[in-house]
mmCIF file of N, CA, C and O in Angstrom:
data_model
loop_
_atom_site.group_PDB
_atom_site.id
_atom_site.type_symbol
_atom_site.label_atom_id
_atom_site.label_comp_id
_atom_site.label_asym_id
_atom_site.label_seq_id
_atom_site.Cartn_x
_atom_site.Cartn_y
_atom_site.Cartn_z
ATOM 1 N N MET A 1 16.667 1.452 -19.348
ATOM 2 C CA MET A 1 15.968 0.211 -19.636
ATOM 3 C C MET A 1 15.829 -0.651 -18.382
ATOM 4 O O MET A 1 14.813 -1.266 -18.162
ATOM 5 N N ARG A 2 16.882 -0.653 -17.591
ATOM 6 C CA ARG A 2 16.872 -1.482 -16.394
ATOM 7 C C ARG A 2 15.797 -1.011 -15.405
ATOM 8 O O ARG A 2 15.129 -1.818 -14.768
ATOM 9 N N ARG A 3 15.637 0.302 -15.274
ATOM 10 C CA ARG A 3 14.636 0.837 -14.350
ATOM 11 C C ARG A 3 13.220 0.491 -14.816
ATOM 12 O O ARG A 3 12.357 0.174 -14.026
ATOM 13 N N ALA A 4 13.014 0.542 -16.126
ATOM 14 C CA ALA A 4 11.693 0.215 -16.666
ATOM 15 C C ALA A 4 11.353 -1.249 -16.405
ATOM 16 O O ALA A 4 10.213 -1.587 -16.071
ATOM 17 N N ALA A 5 12.351 -2.133 -16.522
ATOM 18 C CA ALA A 5 12.118 -3.549 -16.257
ATOM 19 C C ALA A 5 11.790 -3.762 -14.781
ATOM 20 O O ALA A 5 10.921 -4.570 -14.433
ATOM 21 N N THR A 6 12.474 -3.035 -13.913
ATOM 22 C CA THR A 6 12.215 -3.141 -12.478
ATOM 23 C C THR A 6 10.812 -2.648 -12.151
ATOM 24 O O THR A 6 10.110 -3.255 -11.339
ATOM 25 N N LEU A 7 10.391 -1.558 -12.784
ATOM 26 C CA LEU A 7 9.048 -1.036 -12.534
ATOM 27 C C LEU A 7 7.980 -2.007 -13.032
ATOM 28 O O LEU A 7 6.935 -2.160 -12.402
ATOM 29 N N GLY A 8 8.250 -2.669 -14.146
ATOM 30 C CA GLY A 8 7.301 -3.659 -14.644
ATOM 31 C C GLY A 8 7.163 -4.821 -13.676
ATOM 32 O O GLY A 8 6.053 -5.324 -13.424
ATOM 33 N N TRP A 9 8.282 -5.268 -13.110
ATOM 34 C CA TRP A 9 8.247 -6.342 -12.129
ATOM 35 C C TRP A 9 7.490 -5.919 -10.883
ATOM 36 O O TRP A 9 6.691 -6.686 -10.344
ATOM 37 N N LYS A 10 7.743 -4.670 -10.430
ATOM 38 C CA LYS A 10 7.051 -4.170 -9.238
ATOM 39 C C LYS A 10 5.547 -4.066 -9.485
ATOM 40 O O LYS A 10 4.742 -4.351 -8.596
ATOM 41 N N THR A 11 5.184 -3.670 -10.686
ATOM 42 C CA THR A 11 3.768 -3.543 -11.033
ATOM 43 C C THR A 11 3.081 -4.907 -11.017
ATOM 44 O O THR A 11 1.994 -5.059 -10.444
ATOM 45 N N LYS A 12 3.724 -5.900 -11.613
ATOM 46 C CA LYS A 12 3.150 -7.246 -11.614
ATOM 47 C C LYS A 12 3.052 -7.801 -10.199
ATOM 48 O O LYS A 12 2.073 -8.460 -9.852
ATOM 49 N N ASP A 13 4.065 -7.542 -9.400
ATOM 50 C CA ASP A 13 4.060 -8.014 -8.012
ATOM 51 C C ASP A 13 2.919 -7.373 -7.224
ATOM 52 O O ASP A 13 2.219 -8.058 -6.481
ATOM 53 N N LEU A 14 2.736 -6.062 -7.397
ATOM 54 C CA LEU A 14 1.647 -5.367 -6.708
ATOM 55 C C LEU A 14 0.293 -5.916 -7.152
ATOM 56 O O LEU A 14 -0.595 -6.142 -6.324
ATOM 57 N N TYR A 15 0.137 -6.160 -8.450
ATOM 58 C CA TYR A 15 -1.119 -6.702 -8.964
ATOM 59 C C TYR A 15 -1.422 -8.063 -8.342
ATOM 60 O O TYR A 15 -2.541 -8.330 -7.898
ATOM 61 N N LYS A 16 -0.415 -8.926 -8.276
ATOM 62 C CA LYS A 16 -0.610 -10.259 -7.707
ATOM 63 C C LYS A 16 -0.944 -10.193 -6.222
ATOM 64 O O LYS A 16 -1.807 -10.928 -5.732
ATOM 65 N N ARG A 17 -0.259 -9.312 -5.492
ATOM 66 C CA ARG A 17 -0.533 -9.193 -4.058
ATOM 67 C C ARG A 17 -1.928 -8.636 -3.809
ATOM 68 O O ARG A 17 -2.621 -9.077 -2.887
ATOM 69 N N MET A 18 -2.346 -7.672 -4.633
ATOM 70 C CA MET A 18 -3.691 -7.115 -4.473
ATOM 71 C C MET A 18 -4.748 -8.161 -4.832
ATOM 72 O O MET A 18 -5.782 -8.264 -4.161
ATOM 73 N N LEU A 19 -4.496 -8.940 -5.854
ATOM 74 C CA LEU A 19 -5.435 -9.983 -6.235
ATOM 75 C C LEU A 19 -5.543 -11.035 -5.137
ATOM 76 O O LEU A 19 -6.638 -11.520 -4.830
ATOM 77 N N PHE A 20 -4.435 -11.367 -4.513
ATOM 78 C CA PHE A 20 -4.436 -12.322 -3.405
ATOM 79 C C PHE A 20 -5.216 -11.762 -2.214
ATOM 80 O O PHE A 20 -5.979 -12.480 -1.575
ATOM 81 N N ALA A 21 -5.020 -10.472 -1.926
ATOM 82 C CA ALA A 21 -5.740 -9.841 -0.811
ATOM 83 C C ALA A 21 -7.230 -9.728 -1.116
ATOM 84 O O ALA A 21 -8.054 -9.735 -0.204
ATOM 85 N N GLY A 22 -7.590 -9.660 -2.377
ATOM 86 C CA GLY A 22 -8.986 -9.525 -2.766
ATOM 87 C C GLY A 22 -9.813 -10.774 -2.584
ATOM 88 O O GLY A 22 -11.041 -10.727 -2.684
ATOM 89 N N ARG A 23 -9.180 -11.915 -2.296
ATOM 90 C CA ARG A 23 -9.940 -13.147 -2.081
ATOM 91 C C ARG A 23 -10.922 -12.997 -0.929
ATOM 92 O O ARG A 23 -11.985 -13.588 -0.929
ATOM 93 N N ASP A 24 -10.541 -12.211 0.083
ATOM 94 C CA ASP A 24 -11.390 -12.036 1.261
ATOM 95 C C ASP A 24 -12.205 -10.758 1.206
ATOM 96 O O ASP A 24 -12.761 -10.333 2.210
ATOM 97 N N TYR A 25 -12.260 -10.122 0.054
ATOM 98 C CA TYR A 25 -13.001 -8.871 -0.088
ATOM 99 C C TYR A 25 -14.485 -9.126 0.192
ATOM 100 O O TYR A 25 -15.058 -10.099 -0.313
ATOM 101 N N PRO A 26 -15.119 -8.293 1.013
ATOM 102 C CA PRO A 26 -16.512 -8.550 1.419
ATOM 103 C C PRO A 26 -17.506 -8.655 0.255
ATOM 104 O O PRO A 26 -18.471 -9.397 0.340
ATOM 105 N N GLN A 27 -17.278 -7.925 -0.828
ATOM 106 C CA GLN A 27 -18.236 -7.962 -1.939
ATOM 107 C C GLN A 27 -17.952 -9.089 -2.934
ATOM 108 O O GLN A 27 -18.697 -9.270 -3.881
ATOM 109 N N GLY A 28 -16.868 -9.808 -2.724
ATOM 110 C CA GLY A 28 -16.555 -10.945 -3.593
ATOM 111 C C GLY A 28 -15.368 -10.682 -4.492
ATOM 112 O O GLY A 28 -15.038 -9.533 -4.817
ATOM 113 N N ILE A 29 -14.737 -11.761 -4.912
ATOM 114 C CA ILE A 29 -13.519 -11.660 -5.717
ATOM 115 C C ILE A 29 -13.804 -11.135 -7.119
ATOM 116 O O ILE A 29 -12.988 -10.421 -7.694
ATOM 117 N N THR A 30 -14.977 -11.438 -7.679
ATOM 118 C CA THR A 30 -15.241 -10.988 -9.045
ATOM 119 C C THR A 30 -15.387 -9.474 -9.109
ATOM 120 O O THR A 30 -14.886 -8.840 -10.045
ATOM 121 N N VAL A 31 -16.036 -8.898 -8.132
ATOM 122 C CA VAL A 31 -16.167 -7.432 -8.086
ATOM 123 C C VAL A 31 -14.797 -6.805 -7.895
ATOM 124 O O VAL A 31 -14.438 -5.822 -8.558
ATOM 125 N N PHE A 32 -14.015 -7.386 -7.015
ATOM 126 C CA PHE A 32 -12.681 -6.853 -6.740
ATOM 127 C C PHE A 32 -11.782 -6.971 -7.969
ATOM 128 O O PHE A 32 -11.086 -6.033 -8.329
ATOM 129 N N ARG A 33 -11.783 -8.132 -8.616
ATOM 130 C CA ARG A 33 -10.918 -8.351 -9.778
ATOM 131 C C ARG A 33 -11.271 -7.396 -10.915
ATOM 132 O O ARG A 33 -10.378 -6.854 -11.585
ATOM 133 N N THR A 34 -12.555 -7.154 -11.114
ATOM 134 C CA THR A 34 -12.987 -6.236 -12.178
ATOM 135 C C THR A 34 -12.476 -4.822 -11.923
ATOM 136 O O THR A 34 -11.938 -4.170 -12.822
ATOM 137 N N GLY A 35 -12.632 -4.362 -10.684
ATOM 138 C CA GLY A 35 -12.157 -3.018 -10.352
ATOM 139 C C GLY A 35 -10.646 -2.909 -10.403
ATOM 140 O O GLY A 35 -10.093 -1.892 -10.843
ATOM 141 N N LEU A 36 -9.958 -3.948 -9.962
ATOM 142 C CA LEU A 36 -8.494 -3.951 -9.981
ATOM 143 C C LEU A 36 -7.968 -3.898 -11.404
ATOM 144 O O LEU A 36 -7.070 -3.115 -11.723
ATOM 145 N N LYS A 37 -8.533 -4.708 -12.259
ATOM 146 C CA LYS A 37 -8.099 -4.733 -13.657
ATOM 147 C C LYS A 37 -8.347 -3.380 -14.332
ATOM 148 O O LYS A 37 -7.496 -2.869 -15.062
ATOM 149 N N LYS A 38 -9.488 -2.796 -14.042
ATOM 150 C CA LYS A 38 -9.832 -1.490 -14.616
ATOM 151 C C LYS A 38 -8.842 -0.420 -14.170
ATOM 152 O O LYS A 38 -8.394 0.407 -14.967
ATOM 153 N N ALA A 39 -8.459 -0.456 -12.884
ATOM 154 C CA ALA A 39 -7.522 0.532 -12.351
ATOM 155 C C ALA A 39 -6.135 0.365 -12.964
ATOM 156 O O ALA A 39 -5.464 1.358 -13.285
ATOM 157 N N PHE A 40 -5.687 -0.864 -13.131
ATOM 158 C CA PHE A 40 -4.366 -1.087 -13.707
ATOM 159 C C PHE A 40 -4.339 -0.759 -15.197
ATOM 160 O O PHE A 40 -3.355 -0.222 -15.693
ATOM 161 N N LEU A 41 -5.415 -1.082 -15.908
ATOM 162 C CA LEU A 41 -5.451 -0.779 -17.338
ATOM 163 C C LEU A 41 -5.540 0.720 -17.616
ATOM 164 O O LEU A 41 -5.132 1.180 -18.684
ATOM 165 N N ALA A 42 -6.045 1.481 -16.659
ATOM 166 C CA ALA A 42 -6.134 2.935 -16.842
ATOM 167 C C ALA A 42 -4.746 3.561 -16.932
ATOM 168 O O ALA A 42 -4.572 4.609 -17.564
ATOM 169 N N ASN A 43 -3.744 2.927 -16.342
ATOM 170 C CA ASN A 43 -2.385 3.473 -16.339
ATOM 171 C C ASN A 43 -1.414 2.653 -17.169
ATOM 172 O O ASN A 43 -0.207 2.805 -17.036
ATOM 173 N N LYS A 44 -1.900 1.785 -18.049
ATOM 174 C CA LYS A 44 -1.006 0.873 -18.758
ATOM 175 C C LYS A 44 -0.101 1.569 -19.770
ATOM 176 O O LYS A 44 0.978 1.077 -20.075
ATOM 177 N N ASN A 45 -0.497 2.710 -20.284
ATOM 178 C CA ASN A 45 0.315 3.403 -21.281
ATOM 179 C C ASN A 45 1.248 4.446 -20.680
ATOM 180 O O ASN A 45 1.891 5.185 -21.413
ATOM 181 N N GLU A 46 1.344 4.497 -19.383
ATOM 182 C CA GLU A 46 2.213 5.485 -18.722
ATOM 183 C C GLU A 46 3.681 5.126 -18.967
ATOM 184 O O GLU A 46 4.090 3.977 -18.792
ATOM 185 N N GLN A 47 4.486 6.112 -19.355
ATOM 186 C CA GLN A 47 5.909 5.890 -19.660
ATOM 187 C C GLN A 47 6.839 6.605 -18.689
ATOM 188 O O GLN A 47 8.005 6.232 -18.574
ATOM 189 N N ASP A 48 6.346 7.632 -18.005
ATOM 190 C CA ASP A 48 7.186 8.420 -17.104
ATOM 191 C C ASP A 48 7.460 7.614 -15.815
ATOM 192 O O ASP A 48 6.521 7.276 -15.092
ATOM 193 N N PRO A 49 8.734 7.311 -15.527
ATOM 194 C CA PRO A 49 9.051 6.517 -14.334
ATOM 195 C C PRO A 49 8.593 7.159 -13.023
ATOM 196 O O PRO A 49 8.198 6.451 -12.094
ATOM 197 N N ALA A 50 8.606 8.474 -12.936
ATOM 198 C CA ALA A 50 8.178 9.146 -11.707
ATOM 199 C C ALA A 50 6.679 8.942 -11.479
ATOM 200 O O ALA A 50 6.248 8.682 -10.347
ATOM 201 N N LYS A 51 5.898 9.048 -12.537
ATOM 202 C CA LYS A 51 4.454 8.833 -12.406
ATOM 203 C C LYS A 51 4.142 7.373 -12.078
ATOM 204 O O LYS A 51 3.216 7.080 -11.321
ATOM 205 N N ILE A 52 4.931 6.463 -12.645
ATOM 206 C CA ILE A 52 4.737 5.044 -12.338
ATOM 207 C C ILE A 52 5.047 4.770 -10.879
ATOM 208 O O ILE A 52 4.324 4.041 -10.196
ATOM 209 N N GLU A 53 6.134 5.372 -10.377
ATOM 210 C CA GLU A 53 6.486 5.217 -8.953
ATOM 211 C C GLU A 53 5.374 5.750 -8.054
ATOM 212 O O GLU A 53 5.042 5.139 -7.037
ATOM 213 N N ASN A 54 4.795 6.892 -8.423
ATOM 214 C CA ASN A 54 3.689 7.460 -7.646
ATOM 215 C C ASN A 54 2.470 6.537 -7.669
ATOM 216 O O ASN A 54 1.808 6.341 -6.636
ATOM 217 N N ALA A 55 2.188 5.966 -8.824
ATOM 218 C CA ALA A 55 1.055 5.041 -8.922
ATOM 219 C C ALA A 55 1.305 3.781 -8.093
ATOM 220 O O ALA A 55 0.396 3.272 -7.437
ATOM 221 N N LEU A 56 2.543 3.293 -8.080
ATOM 222 C CA LEU A 56 2.875 2.118 -7.270
ATOM 223 C C LEU A 56 2.758 2.431 -5.782
ATOM 224 O O LEU A 56 2.272 1.602 -5.005
ATOM 225 N N ALA A 57 3.189 3.622 -5.387
ATOM 226 C CA ALA A 57 3.062 4.016 -3.978
ATOM 227 C C ALA A 57 1.589 4.109 -3.573
ATOM 228 O O ALA A 57 1.204 3.674 -2.482
ATOM 229 N N ARG A 58 0.771 4.668 -4.447
ATOM 230 C CA ARG A 58 -0.666 4.744 -4.183
ATOM 231 C C ARG A 58 -1.277 3.345 -4.109
ATOM 232 O O ARG A 58 -2.125 3.051 -3.264
ATOM 233 N N GLY A 59 -0.800 2.450 -4.979
ATOM 234 C CA GLY A 59 -1.269 1.069 -4.957
ATOM 235 C C GLY A 59 -0.900 0.352 -3.664
ATOM 236 O O GLY A 59 -1.681 -0.425 -3.126
ATOM 237 N N GLU A 60 0.310 0.610 -3.165
ATOM 238 C CA GLU A 60 0.731 0.018 -1.887
ATOM 239 C C GLU A 60 -0.166 0.505 -0.750
ATOM 240 O O GLU A 60 -0.534 -0.264 0.136
ATOM 241 N N TYR A 61 -0.503 1.782 -0.790
ATOM 242 C CA TYR A 61 -1.399 2.344 0.228
ATOM 243 C C TYR A 61 -2.774 1.683 0.156
ATOM 244 O O TYR A 61 -3.344 1.288 1.176
ATOM 245 N N VAL A 62 -3.288 1.523 -1.048
ATOM 246 C CA VAL A 62 -4.603 0.891 -1.230
ATOM 247 C C VAL A 62 -4.550 -0.565 -0.755
ATOM 248 O O VAL A 62 -5.493 -1.054 -0.123
ATOM 249 N N LEU A 63 -3.438 -1.246 -1.021
ATOM 250 C CA LEU A 63 -3.289 -2.629 -0.568
ATOM 251 C C LEU A 63 -3.349 -2.714 0.958
ATOM 252 O O LEU A 63 -4.019 -3.585 1.511
ATOM 253 N N LYS A 64 -2.676 -1.799 1.632
ATOM 254 C CA LYS A 64 -2.723 -1.785 3.099
ATOM 255 C C LYS A 64 -4.142 -1.525 3.603
ATOM 256 O O LYS A 64 -4.574 -2.112 4.594
ATOM 257 N N GLU A 65 -4.859 -0.657 2.930
ATOM 258 C CA GLU A 65 -6.240 -0.371 3.316
ATOM 259 C C GLU A 65 -7.134 -1.603 3.102
ATOM 260 O O GLU A 65 -7.996 -1.896 3.929
ATOM 261 N N ILE A 66 -6.914 -2.313 2.016
ATOM 262 C CA ILE A 66 -7.701 -3.529 1.745
ATOM 263 C C ILE A 66 -7.437 -4.564 2.824
ATOM 264 O O ILE A 66 -8.367 -5.195 3.345
ATOM 265 N N LEU A 67 -6.164 -4.748 3.178
ATOM 266 C CA LEU A 67 -5.827 -5.710 4.226
ATOM 267 C C LEU A 67 -6.433 -5.304 5.566
ATOM 268 O O LEU A 67 -6.905 -6.156 6.329
ATOM 269 N N ALA A 68 -6.447 -4.006 5.845
ATOM 270 C CA ALA A 68 -7.049 -3.529 7.094
ATOM 271 C C ALA A 68 -8.553 -3.775 7.097
ATOM 272 O O ALA A 68 -9.117 -4.202 8.111
ATOM 273 N N LEU A 69 -9.216 -3.516 5.982
ATOM 274 C CA LEU A 69 -10.658 -3.759 5.897
ATOM 275 C C LEU A 69 -10.985 -5.242 6.032
ATOM 276 O O LEU A 69 -11.952 -5.612 6.692
ATOM 277 N N ASN A 70 -10.165 -6.095 5.404
ATOM 278 C CA ASN A 70 -10.383 -7.530 5.530
ATOM 279 C C ASN A 70 -10.216 -7.982 6.973
ATOM 280 O O ASN A 70 -10.994 -8.789 7.475
ATOM 281 N N SER A 71 -9.195 -7.466 7.653
ATOM 282 C CA SER A 71 -8.970 -7.832 9.053
ATOM 283 C C SER A 71 -10.128 -7.364 9.926
ATOM 284 O O SER A 71 -10.572 -8.091 10.823
ATOM 285 N N LEU A 72 -10.596 -6.155 9.680
ATOM 286 C CA LEU A 72 -11.714 -5.625 10.444
ATOM 287 C C LEU A 72 -12.976 -6.455 10.220
ATOM 288 O O LEU A 72 -13.714 -6.756 11.157
ATOM 289 N N HIS A 73 -13.203 -6.852 8.976
ATOM 290 C CA HIS A 73 -14.365 -7.675 8.661
ATOM 291 C C HIS A 73 -14.291 -9.018 9.390
ATOM 292 O O HIS A 73 -15.284 -9.481 9.972
ATOM 293 N N LYS A 74 -13.117 -9.647 9.380
ATOM 294 C CA LYS A 74 -12.953 -10.927 10.069
ATOM 295 C C LYS A 74 -13.125 -10.759 11.573
ATOM 296 O O LYS A 74 -13.761 -11.579 12.238
ATOM 297 N N TYR A 75 -12.542 -9.692 12.123
ATOM 298 C CA TYR A 75 -12.658 -9.443 13.562
ATOM 299 C C TYR A 75 -14.113 -9.261 13.968
ATOM 300 O O TYR A 75 -14.574 -9.845 14.947
ATOM 301 N N ARG A 76 -14.852 -8.470 13.197
ATOM 302 C CA ARG A 76 -16.256 -8.236 13.528
ATOM 303 C C ARG A 76 -17.081 -9.509 13.404
ATOM 304 O O ARG A 76 -17.989 -9.753 14.194
ATOM 305 N N SER A 77 -16.757 -10.335 12.419
ATOM 306 C CA SER A 77 -17.481 -11.596 12.263
ATOM 307 C C SER A 77 -17.233 -12.513 13.448
ATOM 308 O O SER A 77 -18.166 -13.126 13.981
ATOM 309 N N LEU A 78 -15.982 -12.622 13.865
ATOM 310 C CA LEU A 78 -15.657 -13.462 15.016
ATOM 311 C C LEU A 78 -16.265 -12.908 16.294
ATOM 312 O O LEU A 78 -16.753 -13.660 17.143
ATOM 313 N N ARG A 79 -16.225 -11.603 16.432
ATOM 314 C CA ARG A 79 -16.792 -10.980 17.622
ATOM 315 C C ARG A 79 -18.296 -11.235 17.693
ATOM 316 O O ARG A 79 -18.848 -11.510 18.746
ATOM 317 N N ARG A 80 -18.949 -11.133 16.547
ATOM 318 C CA ARG A 80 -20.379 -11.392 16.491
ATOM 319 C C ARG A 80 -20.674 -12.860 16.797
ATOM 320 O O ARG A 80 -21.654 -13.184 17.470
ATOM 321 N N ALA A 81 -19.817 -13.749 16.318
ATOM 322 C CA ALA A 81 -20.052 -15.172 16.508
ATOM 323 C C ALA A 81 -19.812 -15.615 17.947
ATOM 324 O O ALA A 81 -20.459 -16.533 18.435
ATOM 325 N N TYR A 82 -18.866 -14.965 18.625
ATOM 326 C CA TYR A 82 -18.505 -15.386 19.976
ATOM 327 C C TYR A 82 -18.702 -14.266 20.985
ATOM 328 O O TYR A 82 -17.862 -14.027 21.831
ATOM 329 N N SER A 83 -19.814 -13.590 20.910
ATOM 330 C CA SER A 83 -20.066 -12.493 21.829
ATOM 331 C C SER A 83 -20.354 -13.026 23.227
ATOM 332 O O SER A 83 -20.705 -14.182 23.429
ATOM 333 N N ARG A 84 -20.221 -12.184 24.217
ATOM 334 C CA ARG A 84 -20.407 -12.594 25.615
ATOM 335 C C ARG A 84 -21.840 -12.996 25.922
ATOM 336 O O ARG A 84 -22.084 -13.832 26.762
ATOM 337 N N LYS A 85 -22.793 -12.398 25.251
ATOM 338 C CA LYS A 85 -24.177 -12.748 25.538
ATOM 339 C C LYS A 85 -24.476 -14.186 25.124
ATOM 340 O O LYS A 85 -25.388 -14.804 25.643
ATOM 341 N N ASP A 86 -23.675 -14.738 24.192
ATOM 342 C CA ASP A 86 -23.863 -16.131 23.807
ATOM 343 C C ASP A 86 -23.355 -17.094 24.871
ATOM 344 O O ASP A 86 -23.746 -18.252 24.897
ATOM 345 N N LEU A 87 -22.479 -16.643 25.747
ATOM 346 C CA LEU A 87 -21.917 -17.527 26.757
ATOM 347 C C LEU A 87 -22.950 -17.979 27.782
ATOM 348 O O LEU A 87 -22.773 -19.002 28.420
ATOM 349 N N GLN A 88 -24.016 -17.220 27.945
ATOM 350 C CA GLN A 88 -25.020 -17.615 28.924
ATOM 351 C C GLN A 88 -25.764 -18.879 28.499
ATOM 352 O O GLN A 88 -26.384 -19.538 29.308
ATOM 353 N N TYR A 89 -25.678 -19.237 27.219
ATOM 354 C CA TYR A 89 -26.345 -20.444 26.736
ATOM 355 C C TYR A 89 -25.477 -21.689 26.893
ATOM 356 O O TYR A 89 -25.928 -22.784 26.676
ATOM 357 N N ILE A 90 -24.213 -21.512 27.240
ATOM 358 C CA ILE A 90 -23.329 -22.650 27.453
ATOM 359 C C ILE A 90 -23.540 -23.146 28.874
ATOM 360 O O ILE A 90 -23.423 -22.370 29.826
ATOM 361 N N PRO A 91 -23.861 -24.408 29.058
ATOM 362 C CA PRO A 91 -24.104 -24.926 30.409
ATOM 363 C C PRO A 91 -22.872 -24.750 31.296
ATOM 364 O O PRO A 91 -21.763 -25.044 30.898
ATOM 365 N N GLY A 92 -23.082 -24.238 32.471
ATOM 366 C CA GLY A 92 -21.988 -24.068 33.419
ATOM 367 C C GLY A 92 -21.327 -22.714 33.378
ATOM 368 O O GLY A 92 -20.491 -22.419 34.224
ATOM 369 N N PHE A 93 -21.640 -21.874 32.405
ATOM 370 C CA PHE A 93 -21.030 -20.556 32.300
ATOM 371 C C PHE A 93 -22.093 -19.480 32.455
ATOM 372 O O PHE A 93 -23.195 -19.603 31.936
ATOM 373 N N THR A 94 -21.718 -18.442 33.161
ATOM 374 C CA THR A 94 -22.568 -17.262 33.266
ATOM 375 C C THR A 94 -21.725 -16.043 32.962
ATOM 376 O O THR A 94 -20.495 -16.112 32.923
ATOM 377 N N ASN A 95 -22.370 -14.925 32.732
ATOM 378 C CA ASN A 95 -21.625 -13.699 32.466
ATOM 379 C C ASN A 95 -20.766 -13.298 33.659
ATOM 380 O O ASN A 95 -19.690 -12.740 33.499
ATOM 381 N N GLU A 96 -21.212 -13.591 34.862
ATOM 382 C CA GLU A 96 -20.428 -13.248 36.051
ATOM 383 C C GLU A 96 -19.124 -14.029 36.070
ATOM 384 O O GLU A 96 -18.076 -13.504 36.441
ATOM 385 N N ASP A 97 -19.166 -15.307 35.651
ATOM 386 C CA ASP A 97 -17.948 -16.109 35.603
ATOM 387 C C ASP A 97 -16.937 -15.507 34.628
ATOM 388 O O ASP A 97 -15.747 -15.446 34.904
ATOM 389 N N VAL A 98 -17.418 -15.052 33.501
ATOM 390 C CA VAL A 98 -16.529 -14.478 32.497
ATOM 391 C C VAL A 98 -15.901 -13.198 33.021
ATOM 392 O O VAL A 98 -14.688 -12.995 32.900
ATOM 393 N N PHE A 99 -16.704 -12.314 33.632
ATOM 394 C CA PHE A 99 -16.156 -11.055 34.114
ATOM 395 C C PHE A 99 -15.192 -11.283 35.279
ATOM 396 O O PHE A 99 -14.188 -10.596 35.396
ATOM 397 N N ASN A 100 -15.470 -12.231 36.141
ATOM 398 C CA ASN A 100 -14.577 -12.502 37.261
ATOM 399 C C ASN A 100 -13.264 -13.096 36.776
ATOM 400 O O ASN A 100 -12.203 -12.779 37.304
ATOM 401 N N ASN A 101 -13.274 -13.951 35.762
ATOM 402 C CA ASN A 101 -12.058 -14.558 35.251
ATOM 403 C C ASN A 101 -11.199 -13.585 34.480
ATOM 404 O O ASN A 101 -9.997 -13.738 34.417
ATOM 405 N N GLU A 102 -11.791 -12.573 33.882
ATOM 406 C CA GLU A 102 -10.997 -11.583 33.140
ATOM 407 C C GLU A 102 -10.088 -10.810 34.066
ATOM 408 O O GLU A 102 -8.963 -10.480 33.710
ATOM 409 N N ASN A 103 -10.553 -10.503 35.254
ATOM 410 C CA ASN A 103 -9.745 -9.717 36.189
ATOM 411 C C ASN A 103 -8.645 -10.539 36.831
ATOM 412 O O ASN A 103 -7.666 -9.980 37.305
ATOM 413 N N THR A 104 -8.768 -11.858 36.886
ATOM 414 C CA THR A 104 -7.782 -12.679 37.555
ATOM 415 C C THR A 104 -6.765 -13.305 36.630
ATOM 416 O O THR A 104 -5.786 -13.863 37.079
ATOM 417 N N GLU A 105 -6.964 -13.235 35.307
ATOM 418 C CA GLU A 105 -6.017 -13.830 34.370
ATOM 419 C C GLU A 105 -4.710 -13.062 34.386
ATOM 420 O O GLU A 105 -4.670 -11.852 34.555
ATOM 421 N N LYS A 106 -3.629 -13.806 34.177
ATOM 422 C CA LYS A 106 -2.295 -13.156 34.147
ATOM 423 C C LYS A 106 -1.633 -13.396 32.825
ATOM 424 O O LYS A 106 -1.776 -14.300 32.148
#
């Protein structure tokens, strides 16, 4: 009984963490929440602790992938927003200044 209670807590914790990570999902939170709920409900009647542990491990892997995709999306957005070609429009800066300063920074 104690193990089943622990697995239930772990499942709820994973669901909450995935839902929190889904806030930054590129397609939107509603699409993410719908898919997440569908995936969790597909395994709601599982009773075997080993299968539940495997599903939780797979969920942890998916959570890491979601966080990686969110980070990549943010990085690409920032990179696009602050690309080097945009620096030529800032008064006083040229691309040569940027390249020369990169080599001298410590």
